[in-house]
């Protein structure tokens, strides 16, 4: 069976579940594959990151979260500036950044996205070396050079102490590597996903996005499920998970090459969508009444220096109450998610002593979350949005969070009651 035949069968299978036009097939498949590999890479390394944070002590988690917040606040506008600029000329890259000239090879023609993914993939390889070098008793060169013996090395690569007593018992090198990985993975998640969505939005219009974004989101969910299951089954590999995550980032870079506009499709197919374009224009006019911009994108880029482009998003939000409410909703959602994350890490750290078991538990929890998300996308989400609408669905989020809080509160009260009973018995 030839590759062309396999590709034709895959395209037929995709066309049976989503309304896709022939010229949209390549960007659709490439977008879904890119998100699949990005989320897989992220959730493969996520349990290792959380385990490294636990080894520093639970009291360090608020500081790590604050550091992630500060890093993303500064990184988000800088990334927006980088992605909004035109492709970097190759001679300038070679002269200014010799290393980046190799890393960005073949990425200039694809919106600099391949270079972003490859940069993060290489950084994960660097963290693999640093992790081994900072772990007591695991800095032997053989552990870094001979990959085919990774099974034997990984089984002996656990930390000497399984008790998350705090960072004071570790060397400064150990602490710096764990903190850096925690912050770097958060940055990877932000830039890789946001840059890919920015590229997808540039390629697809609002009409095609309404048809195809669900399939692309399903690819991301499948990536979360695959990465979590892989991390759960291979938790004993320890830092070698960084190697697999780096490989997945390279696959994401290769997949992103297909996220482009197909200029070779028939003009008759475009003329057939004239009615849809009129409807989309009316919808865009209605949305523009909610999201107002003081200047058009073209005018703003002409009237402002390129450095100030990174702050254009802030100005758009400040001049629109609609966007302010969306930002406030996302901020409150992040606060609630952070509280749940602290509860999860605290429970796992206090009940499980083995680093491998903790990594496996983190990965299994992420797997269950991915299963529930995928089931909801396939069954409930579409019906809820169709029947109740977006406003009702978003407004129901606090009630869902409160429902989840009840078992946690009941468990906490149960533990307190048992502790009081133990004190009464000793008295």
mmCIF file of C-alpha atoms in Angstrom, residues 57-350:
data_model
loop_
_atom_site.group_PDB
_atom_site.id
_atom_site.type_symbol
_atom_site.label_atom_id
_atom_site.label_comp_id
_atom_site.label_asym_id
_atom_site.label_seq_id
_atom_site.Cartn_x
_atom_site.Cartn_y
_atom_site.Cartn_z
ATOM 1 C CA UNK A 57 9.385 21.226 49.163
ATOM 2 C CA UNK A 58 5.719 22.168 49.096
ATOM 3 C CA UNK A 59 6.495 25.614 50.487
ATOM 4 C CA UNK A 60 8.265 26.508 47.235
ATOM 5 C CA UNK A 61 5.180 26.005 45.026
ATOM 6 C CA UNK A 62 3.692 29.501 45.568
ATOM 7 C CA UNK A 63 7.040 31.038 44.657
ATOM 8 C CA UNK A 64 7.290 28.881 41.533
ATOM 9 C CA UNK A 65 3.803 29.906 40.460
ATOM 10 C CA UNK A 66 4.636 33.568 41.054
ATOM 11 C CA UNK A 67 7.794 33.156 38.983
ATOM 12 C CA UNK A 68 5.794 31.551 36.170
ATOM 13 C CA UNK A 69 3.380 34.477 36.260
ATOM 14 C CA UNK A 70 6.143 37.080 36.040
ATOM 15 C CA UNK A 71 7.895 35.162 33.261
ATOM 16 C CA UNK A 72 4.771 34.794 31.138
ATOM 17 C CA UNK A 73 3.799 38.449 31.655
ATOM 18 C CA UNK A 74 7.098 39.528 30.124
ATOM 19 C CA UNK A 75 7.292 36.719 27.557
ATOM 20 C CA UNK A 76 3.798 37.094 26.077
ATOM 21 C CA UNK A 77 4.268 40.581 24.546
ATOM 22 C CA UNK A 78 7.784 39.744 23.389
ATOM 23 C CA UNK A 79 6.482 36.598 21.670
ATOM 24 C CA UNK A 80 3.675 38.613 20.080
ATOM 25 C CA UNK A 81 6.247 41.046 18.722
ATOM 26 C CA UNK A 82 8.390 38.227 17.325
ATOM 27 C CA UNK A 83 5.450 36.533 15.602
ATOM 28 C CA UNK A 84 4.081 39.787 14.183
ATOM 29 C CA UNK A 85 7.350 40.722 12.506
ATOM 30 C CA UNK A 86 8.118 39.555 8.970
ATOM 31 C CA UNK A 87 10.468 36.669 8.427
ATOM 32 C CA UNK A 88 14.036 37.385 9.518
ATOM 33 C CA UNK A 89 16.456 37.647 6.586
ATOM 34 C CA UNK A 90 18.848 34.745 6.523
ATOM 35 C CA UNK A 91 22.061 36.817 6.122
ATOM 36 C CA UNK A 92 21.191 38.915 9.165
ATOM 37 C CA UNK A 93 20.480 35.801 11.212
ATOM 38 C CA UNK A 94 23.777 34.217 10.188
ATOM 39 C CA UNK A 95 25.759 37.323 11.111
ATOM 40 C CA UNK A 96 24.001 38.158 14.381
ATOM 41 C CA UNK A 97 23.142 34.704 15.726
ATOM 42 C CA UNK A 98 25.313 31.933 14.222
ATOM 43 C CA UNK A 99 23.599 29.256 16.331
ATOM 44 C CA UNK A 100 20.122 30.518 15.473
ATOM 45 C CA UNK A 101 20.995 30.457 11.779
ATOM 46 C CA UNK A 102 21.276 26.685 12.026
ATOM 47 C CA UNK A 103 18.213 26.354 14.237
ATOM 48 C CA UNK A 104 16.032 28.511 11.981
ATOM 49 C CA UNK A 105 17.050 26.744 8.784
ATOM 50 C CA UNK A 106 14.012 26.210 6.544
ATOM 51 C CA UNK A 107 11.797 27.969 9.124
ATOM 52 C CA UNK A 108 11.836 31.438 7.564
ATOM 53 C CA UNK A 109 9.499 30.373 4.784
ATOM 54 C CA UNK A 110 7.007 29.024 7.333
ATOM 55 C CA UNK A 111 6.478 32.021 9.585
ATOM 56 C CA UNK A 112 9.409 31.246 11.941
ATOM 57 C CA UNK A 113 7.270 28.624 13.707
ATOM 58 C CA UNK A 114 9.578 25.690 13.003
ATOM 59 C CA UNK A 115 12.437 27.566 14.632
ATOM 60 C CA UNK A 116 10.356 28.109 17.761
ATOM 61 C CA UNK A 117 9.571 24.414 18.132
ATOM 62 C CA UNK A 118 13.139 23.356 17.413
ATOM 63 C CA UNK A 119 14.458 25.886 19.899
ATOM 64 C CA UNK A 120 12.286 24.404 22.651
ATOM 65 C CA UNK A 121 13.214 20.884 21.572
ATOM 66 C CA UNK A 122 16.918 21.682 21.859
ATOM 67 C CA UNK A 123 16.325 23.343 25.224
ATOM 68 C CA UNK A 124 14.761 20.128 26.533
ATOM 69 C CA UNK A 125 17.912 18.260 25.512
ATOM 70 C CA UNK A 126 19.943 20.788 27.492
ATOM 71 C CA UNK A 127 17.715 20.243 30.521
ATOM 72 C CA UNK A 128 18.227 16.487 30.161
ATOM 73 C CA UNK A 129 21.979 16.967 30.528
ATOM 74 C CA UNK A 130 21.570 19.455 33.379
ATOM 75 C CA UNK A 131 19.144 17.173 35.226
ATOM 76 C CA UNK A 132 21.616 14.320 35.213
ATOM 77 C CA UNK A 133 24.531 16.581 36.104
ATOM 78 C CA UNK A 134 22.647 18.052 39.076
ATOM 79 C CA UNK A 135 21.387 14.723 40.455
ATOM 80 C CA UNK A 136 23.708 13.283 43.137
ATOM 81 C CA UNK A 137 25.520 10.175 41.904
ATOM 82 C CA UNK A 138 24.241 10.475 38.323
ATOM 83 C CA UNK A 139 26.810 12.736 36.647
ATOM 84 C CA UNK A 140 28.800 9.972 34.971
ATOM 85 C CA UNK A 141 29.483 10.686 31.280
ATOM 86 C CA UNK A 142 28.284 7.207 30.354
ATOM 87 C CA UNK A 143 24.825 8.151 31.581
ATOM 88 C CA UNK A 144 24.755 11.095 29.217
ATOM 89 C CA UNK A 145 26.264 9.547 26.096
ATOM 90 C CA UNK A 146 24.963 5.985 25.785
ATOM 91 C CA UNK A 147 21.254 6.197 25.079
ATOM 92 C CA UNK A 148 20.768 2.503 24.412
ATOM 93 C CA UNK A 149 21.511 1.766 28.075
ATOM 94 C CA UNK A 150 18.828 4.153 29.291
ATOM 95 C CA UNK A 151 16.719 1.383 30.777
ATOM 96 C CA UNK A 152 19.452 0.387 33.207
ATOM 97 C CA UNK A 153 20.386 3.977 33.996
ATOM 98 C CA UNK A 154 16.834 5.203 34.535
ATOM 99 C CA UNK A 155 16.118 2.540 37.136
ATOM 100 C CA UNK A 156 18.984 3.867 39.229
ATOM 101 C CA UNK A 157 18.361 7.545 38.548
ATOM 102 C CA UNK A 158 15.999 8.200 41.450
ATOM 103 C CA UNK A 159 16.907 10.780 44.044
ATOM 104 C CA UNK A 160 18.505 9.507 47.227
ATOM 105 C CA UNK A 161 15.658 10.805 49.362
ATOM 106 C CA UNK A 162 11.979 10.295 48.621
ATOM 107 C CA UNK A 163 10.824 12.735 51.277
ATOM 108 C CA UNK A 164 9.988 16.231 49.966
ATOM 109 C CA UNK A 165 11.531 17.876 53.027
ATOM 110 C CA UNK A 166 12.547 21.100 51.290
ATOM 111 C CA UNK A 167 15.194 22.766 49.193
ATOM 112 C CA UNK A 168 17.727 23.299 51.987
ATOM 113 C CA UNK A 169 19.035 19.738 51.780
ATOM 114 C CA UNK A 170 19.911 20.078 48.070
ATOM 115 C CA UNK A 171 22.788 21.782 46.308
ATOM 116 C CA UNK A 172 22.281 25.114 44.590
ATOM 117 C CA UNK A 173 22.802 23.451 41.177
ATOM 118 C CA UNK A 174 20.015 20.950 41.902
ATOM 119 C CA UNK A 175 17.682 23.757 42.980
ATOM 120 C CA UNK A 176 18.431 25.982 39.985
ATOM 121 C CA UNK A 177 17.836 23.176 37.463
ATOM 122 C CA UNK A 178 14.458 22.185 38.981
ATOM 123 C CA UNK A 179 13.274 25.765 39.232
ATOM 124 C CA UNK A 180 14.438 26.545 35.693
ATOM 125 C CA UNK A 181 12.659 23.503 34.267
ATOM 126 C CA UNK A 182 9.428 24.444 36.059
ATOM 127 C CA UNK A 183 9.509 27.949 34.620
ATOM 128 C CA UNK A 184 10.693 26.839 31.180
ATOM 129 C CA UNK A 185 7.914 24.282 30.718
ATOM 130 C CA UNK A 186 5.357 26.976 31.553
ATOM 131 C CA UNK A 187 6.954 29.212 28.924
ATOM 132 C CA UNK A 188 6.973 26.359 26.390
ATOM 133 C CA UNK A 189 3.266 25.800 26.922
ATOM 134 C CA UNK A 190 2.472 29.483 26.443
ATOM 135 C CA UNK A 191 4.578 30.287 23.386
ATOM 136 C CA UNK A 192 4.225 27.012 21.472
ATOM 137 C CA UNK A 193 0.437 26.875 21.734
ATOM 138 C CA UNK A 194 -0.226 30.588 21.247
ATOM 139 C CA UNK A 195 2.085 30.827 18.233
ATOM 140 C CA UNK A 196 0.414 27.827 16.602
ATOM 141 C CA UNK A 197 -3.063 29.235 17.154
ATOM 142 C CA UNK A 198 -1.888 32.565 15.728
ATOM 143 C CA UNK A 199 -0.673 30.778 12.604
ATOM 144 C CA UNK A 200 -3.901 28.778 12.263
ATOM 145 C CA UNK A 201 -6.009 31.929 12.582
ATOM 146 C CA UNK A 202 -3.920 33.614 9.890
ATOM 147 C CA UNK A 203 -4.489 30.702 7.518
ATOM 148 C CA UNK A 204 -8.211 30.149 8.161
ATOM 149 C CA UNK A 205 -11.034 32.668 8.006
ATOM 150 C CA UNK A 206 -13.959 32.825 10.421
ATOM 151 C CA UNK A 207 -16.169 30.565 8.289
ATOM 152 C CA UNK A 208 -13.620 27.776 7.955
ATOM 153 C CA UNK A 209 -12.602 28.191 11.579
ATOM 154 C CA UNK A 210 -16.151 27.568 12.784
ATOM 155 C CA UNK A 211 -16.119 24.268 10.893
ATOM 156 C CA UNK A 212 -12.564 23.089 11.559
ATOM 157 C CA UNK A 213 -11.488 24.402 14.973
ATOM 158 C CA UNK A 214 -13.335 21.582 16.726
ATOM 159 C CA UNK A 215 -11.312 18.966 14.865
ATOM 160 C CA UNK A 216 -8.086 20.842 15.597
ATOM 161 C CA UNK A 217 -9.007 20.999 19.283
ATOM 162 C CA UNK A 218 -9.669 17.259 19.257
ATOM 163 C CA UNK A 219 -6.112 16.761 17.991
ATOM 164 C CA UNK A 220 -4.828 18.730 20.978
ATOM 165 C CA UNK A 221 -6.923 16.636 23.374
ATOM 166 C CA UNK A 222 -5.649 13.412 21.834
ATOM 167 C CA UNK A 223 -2.127 14.758 22.265
ATOM 168 C CA UNK A 224 -2.786 15.347 25.956
ATOM 169 C CA UNK A 225 -4.149 11.821 26.288
ATOM 170 C CA UNK A 226 -1.244 10.221 24.429
ATOM 171 C CA UNK A 227 1.396 12.198 26.313
ATOM 172 C CA UNK A 228 -0.171 11.456 29.681
ATOM 173 C CA UNK A 229 -0.546 7.733 28.989
ATOM 174 C CA UNK A 230 3.026 7.553 27.733
ATOM 175 C CA UNK A 231 4.323 9.353 30.823
ATOM 176 C CA UNK A 232 2.277 7.073 33.088
ATOM 177 C CA UNK A 233 3.532 3.879 31.478
ATOM 178 C CA UNK A 234 7.125 5.137 31.232
ATOM 179 C CA UNK A 235 7.344 7.002 34.542
ATOM 180 C CA UNK A 236 10.323 4.863 35.553
ATOM 181 C CA UNK A 237 12.379 6.513 32.789
ATOM 182 C CA UNK A 238 12.709 9.653 34.889
ATOM 183 C CA UNK A 239 14.672 12.415 33.120
ATOM 184 C CA UNK A 240 14.772 10.384 29.888
ATOM 185 C CA UNK A 241 11.225 11.610 29.344
ATOM 186 C CA UNK A 242 12.867 14.876 28.313
ATOM 187 C CA UNK A 243 14.374 13.117 25.286
ATOM 188 C CA UNK A 244 10.984 11.884 24.095
ATOM 189 C CA UNK A 245 9.487 15.322 24.679
ATOM 190 C CA UNK A 246 12.257 16.855 22.555
ATOM 191 C CA UNK A 247 11.536 14.356 19.774
ATOM 192 C CA UNK A 248 7.845 15.256 19.860
ATOM 193 C CA UNK A 249 8.701 18.951 19.553
ATOM 194 C CA UNK A 250 10.727 18.175 16.422
ATOM 195 C CA UNK A 251 7.717 16.322 14.989
ATOM 196 C CA UNK A 252 5.607 19.380 15.797
ATOM 197 C CA UNK A 253 8.098 21.519 13.871
ATOM 198 C CA UNK A 254 7.841 19.260 10.827
ATOM 199 C CA UNK A 255 4.043 19.193 11.013
ATOM 200 C CA UNK A 256 3.822 22.986 11.207
ATOM 201 C CA UNK A 257 5.235 23.255 7.679
ATOM 202 C CA UNK A 258 1.812 22.327 6.317
ATOM 203 C CA UNK A 259 -0.031 25.147 8.114
ATOM 204 C CA UNK A 260 -0.159 27.429 5.109
ATOM 205 C CA UNK A 261 -2.636 28.785 2.596
ATOM 206 C CA UNK A 262 -3.121 26.601 -0.469
ATOM 207 C CA UNK A 263 -2.983 29.063 -3.365
ATOM 208 C CA UNK A 264 -3.487 26.380 -6.018
ATOM 209 C CA UNK A 265 -7.116 25.504 -5.369
ATOM 210 C CA UNK A 266 -9.723 26.381 -7.993
ATOM 211 C CA UNK A 267 -11.055 29.913 -8.142
ATOM 212 C CA UNK A 268 -14.524 28.552 -8.758
ATOM 213 C CA UNK A 269 -14.490 27.028 -5.303
ATOM 214 C CA UNK A 270 -13.713 30.429 -3.836
ATOM 215 C CA UNK A 271 -16.456 32.131 -5.857
ATOM 216 C CA UNK A 272 -18.960 29.636 -4.484
ATOM 217 C CA UNK A 273 -18.429 30.964 -1.005
ATOM 218 C CA UNK A 274 -19.518 34.503 -1.803
ATOM 219 C CA UNK A 275 -22.706 34.252 0.212
ATOM 220 C CA UNK A 276 -20.797 32.939 3.201
ATOM 221 C CA UNK A 277 -18.334 35.801 2.927
ATOM 222 C CA UNK A 278 -21.187 38.322 3.014
ATOM 223 C CA UNK A 279 -22.537 36.674 6.151
ATOM 224 C CA UNK A 280 -19.091 36.644 7.699
ATOM 225 C CA UNK A 281 -18.717 40.348 6.897
ATOM 226 C CA UNK A 282 -21.952 41.087 8.729
ATOM 227 C CA UNK A 283 -20.775 39.011 11.696
ATOM 228 C CA UNK A 284 -17.443 40.815 11.709
ATOM 229 C CA UNK A 285 -19.233 44.174 11.666
ATOM 230 C CA UNK A 286 -21.321 43.080 14.639
ATOM 231 C CA UNK A 287 -18.225 41.949 16.531
ATOM 232 C CA UNK A 288 -16.413 45.177 15.704
ATOM 233 C CA UNK A 289 -19.081 47.042 17.666
ATOM 234 C CA UNK A 290 -18.007 45.053 20.728
ATOM 235 C CA UNK A 291 -14.262 45.068 20.129
ATOM 236 C CA UNK A 292 -13.230 48.541 19.064
ATOM 237 C CA UNK A 293 -9.759 49.433 17.965
ATOM 238 C CA UNK A 294 -8.566 53.025 17.754
ATOM 239 C CA UNK A 295 -6.739 52.270 14.522
ATOM 240 C CA UNK A 296 -6.685 49.532 12.006
ATOM 241 C CA UNK A 297 -3.961 46.938 12.092
ATOM 242 C CA UNK A 298 -2.310 48.375 9.019
ATOM 243 C CA UNK A 299 -2.424 51.932 10.241
ATOM 244 C CA UNK A 300 -1.146 50.980 13.685
ATOM 245 C CA UNK A 301 1.849 49.216 12.213
ATOM 246 C CA UNK A 302 2.603 52.194 10.014
ATOM 247 C CA UNK A 303 2.165 54.823 12.732
ATOM 248 C CA UNK A 304 3.937 52.984 15.580
ATOM 249 C CA UNK A 305 7.490 51.714 15.808
ATOM 250 C CA UNK A 306 7.719 47.951 15.639
ATOM 251 C CA UNK A 307 8.824 47.823 19.283
ATOM 252 C CA UNK A 308 5.435 49.163 20.409
ATOM 253 C CA UNK A 309 3.551 46.479 18.487
ATOM 254 C CA UNK A 310 3.961 44.202 21.507
ATOM 255 C CA UNK A 311 1.761 46.565 23.550
ATOM 256 C CA UNK A 312 -0.969 46.820 20.929
ATOM 257 C CA UNK A 313 -2.852 43.923 22.508
ATOM 258 C CA UNK A 314 -2.920 45.698 25.870
ATOM 259 C CA UNK A 315 -4.356 48.827 24.266
ATOM 260 C CA UNK A 316 -7.038 46.799 22.502
ATOM 261 C CA UNK A 317 -8.074 45.221 25.798
ATOM 262 C CA UNK A 318 -8.088 48.523 27.703
ATOM 263 C CA UNK A 319 -10.279 50.184 25.051
ATOM 264 C CA UNK A 320 -12.883 47.394 25.009
ATOM 265 C CA UNK A 321 -15.082 46.413 27.937
ATOM 266 C CA UNK A 322 -15.869 43.186 26.082
ATOM 267 C CA UNK A 323 -12.201 42.133 26.082
ATOM 268 C CA UNK A 324 -11.741 43.316 29.675
ATOM 269 C CA UNK A 325 -14.511 40.981 30.818
ATOM 270 C CA UNK A 326 -12.968 38.101 28.864
ATOM 271 C CA UNK A 327 -9.559 38.784 30.424
ATOM 272 C CA UNK A 328 -11.139 38.953 33.884
ATOM 273 C CA UNK A 329 -12.919 35.647 33.314
ATOM 274 C CA UNK A 330 -9.692 33.974 32.189
ATOM 275 C CA UNK A 331 -7.851 35.409 35.200
ATOM 276 C CA UNK A 332 -10.433 34.096 37.652
ATOM 277 C CA UNK A 333 -10.385 30.707 35.911
ATOM 278 C CA UNK A 334 -6.604 30.600 36.293
ATOM 279 C CA UNK A 335 -6.941 31.401 40.000
ATOM 280 C CA UNK A 336 -9.381 28.531 40.509
ATOM 281 C CA UNK A 337 -7.166 26.167 38.501
ATOM 282 C CA UNK A 338 -4.158 27.155 40.608
ATOM 283 C CA UNK A 339 -6.024 26.340 43.815
ATOM 284 C CA UNK A 340 -6.961 22.915 42.474
ATOM 285 C CA UNK A 341 -3.358 22.367 41.375
ATOM 286 C CA UNK A 342 -2.052 23.150 44.863
ATOM 287 C CA UNK A 343 -4.537 20.701 46.362
ATOM 288 C CA UNK A 344 -3.537 17.985 43.909
ATOM 289 C CA UNK A 345 0.184 18.411 44.506
ATOM 290 C CA UNK A 346 -0.252 18.552 48.286
ATOM 291 C CA UNK A 347 -2.284 15.349 48.390
ATOM 292 C CA UNK A 348 0.143 13.459 46.149
ATOM 293 C CA UNK A 349 3.231 14.734 47.985
ATOM 294 C CA UNK A 350 1.882 13.784 51.416
#
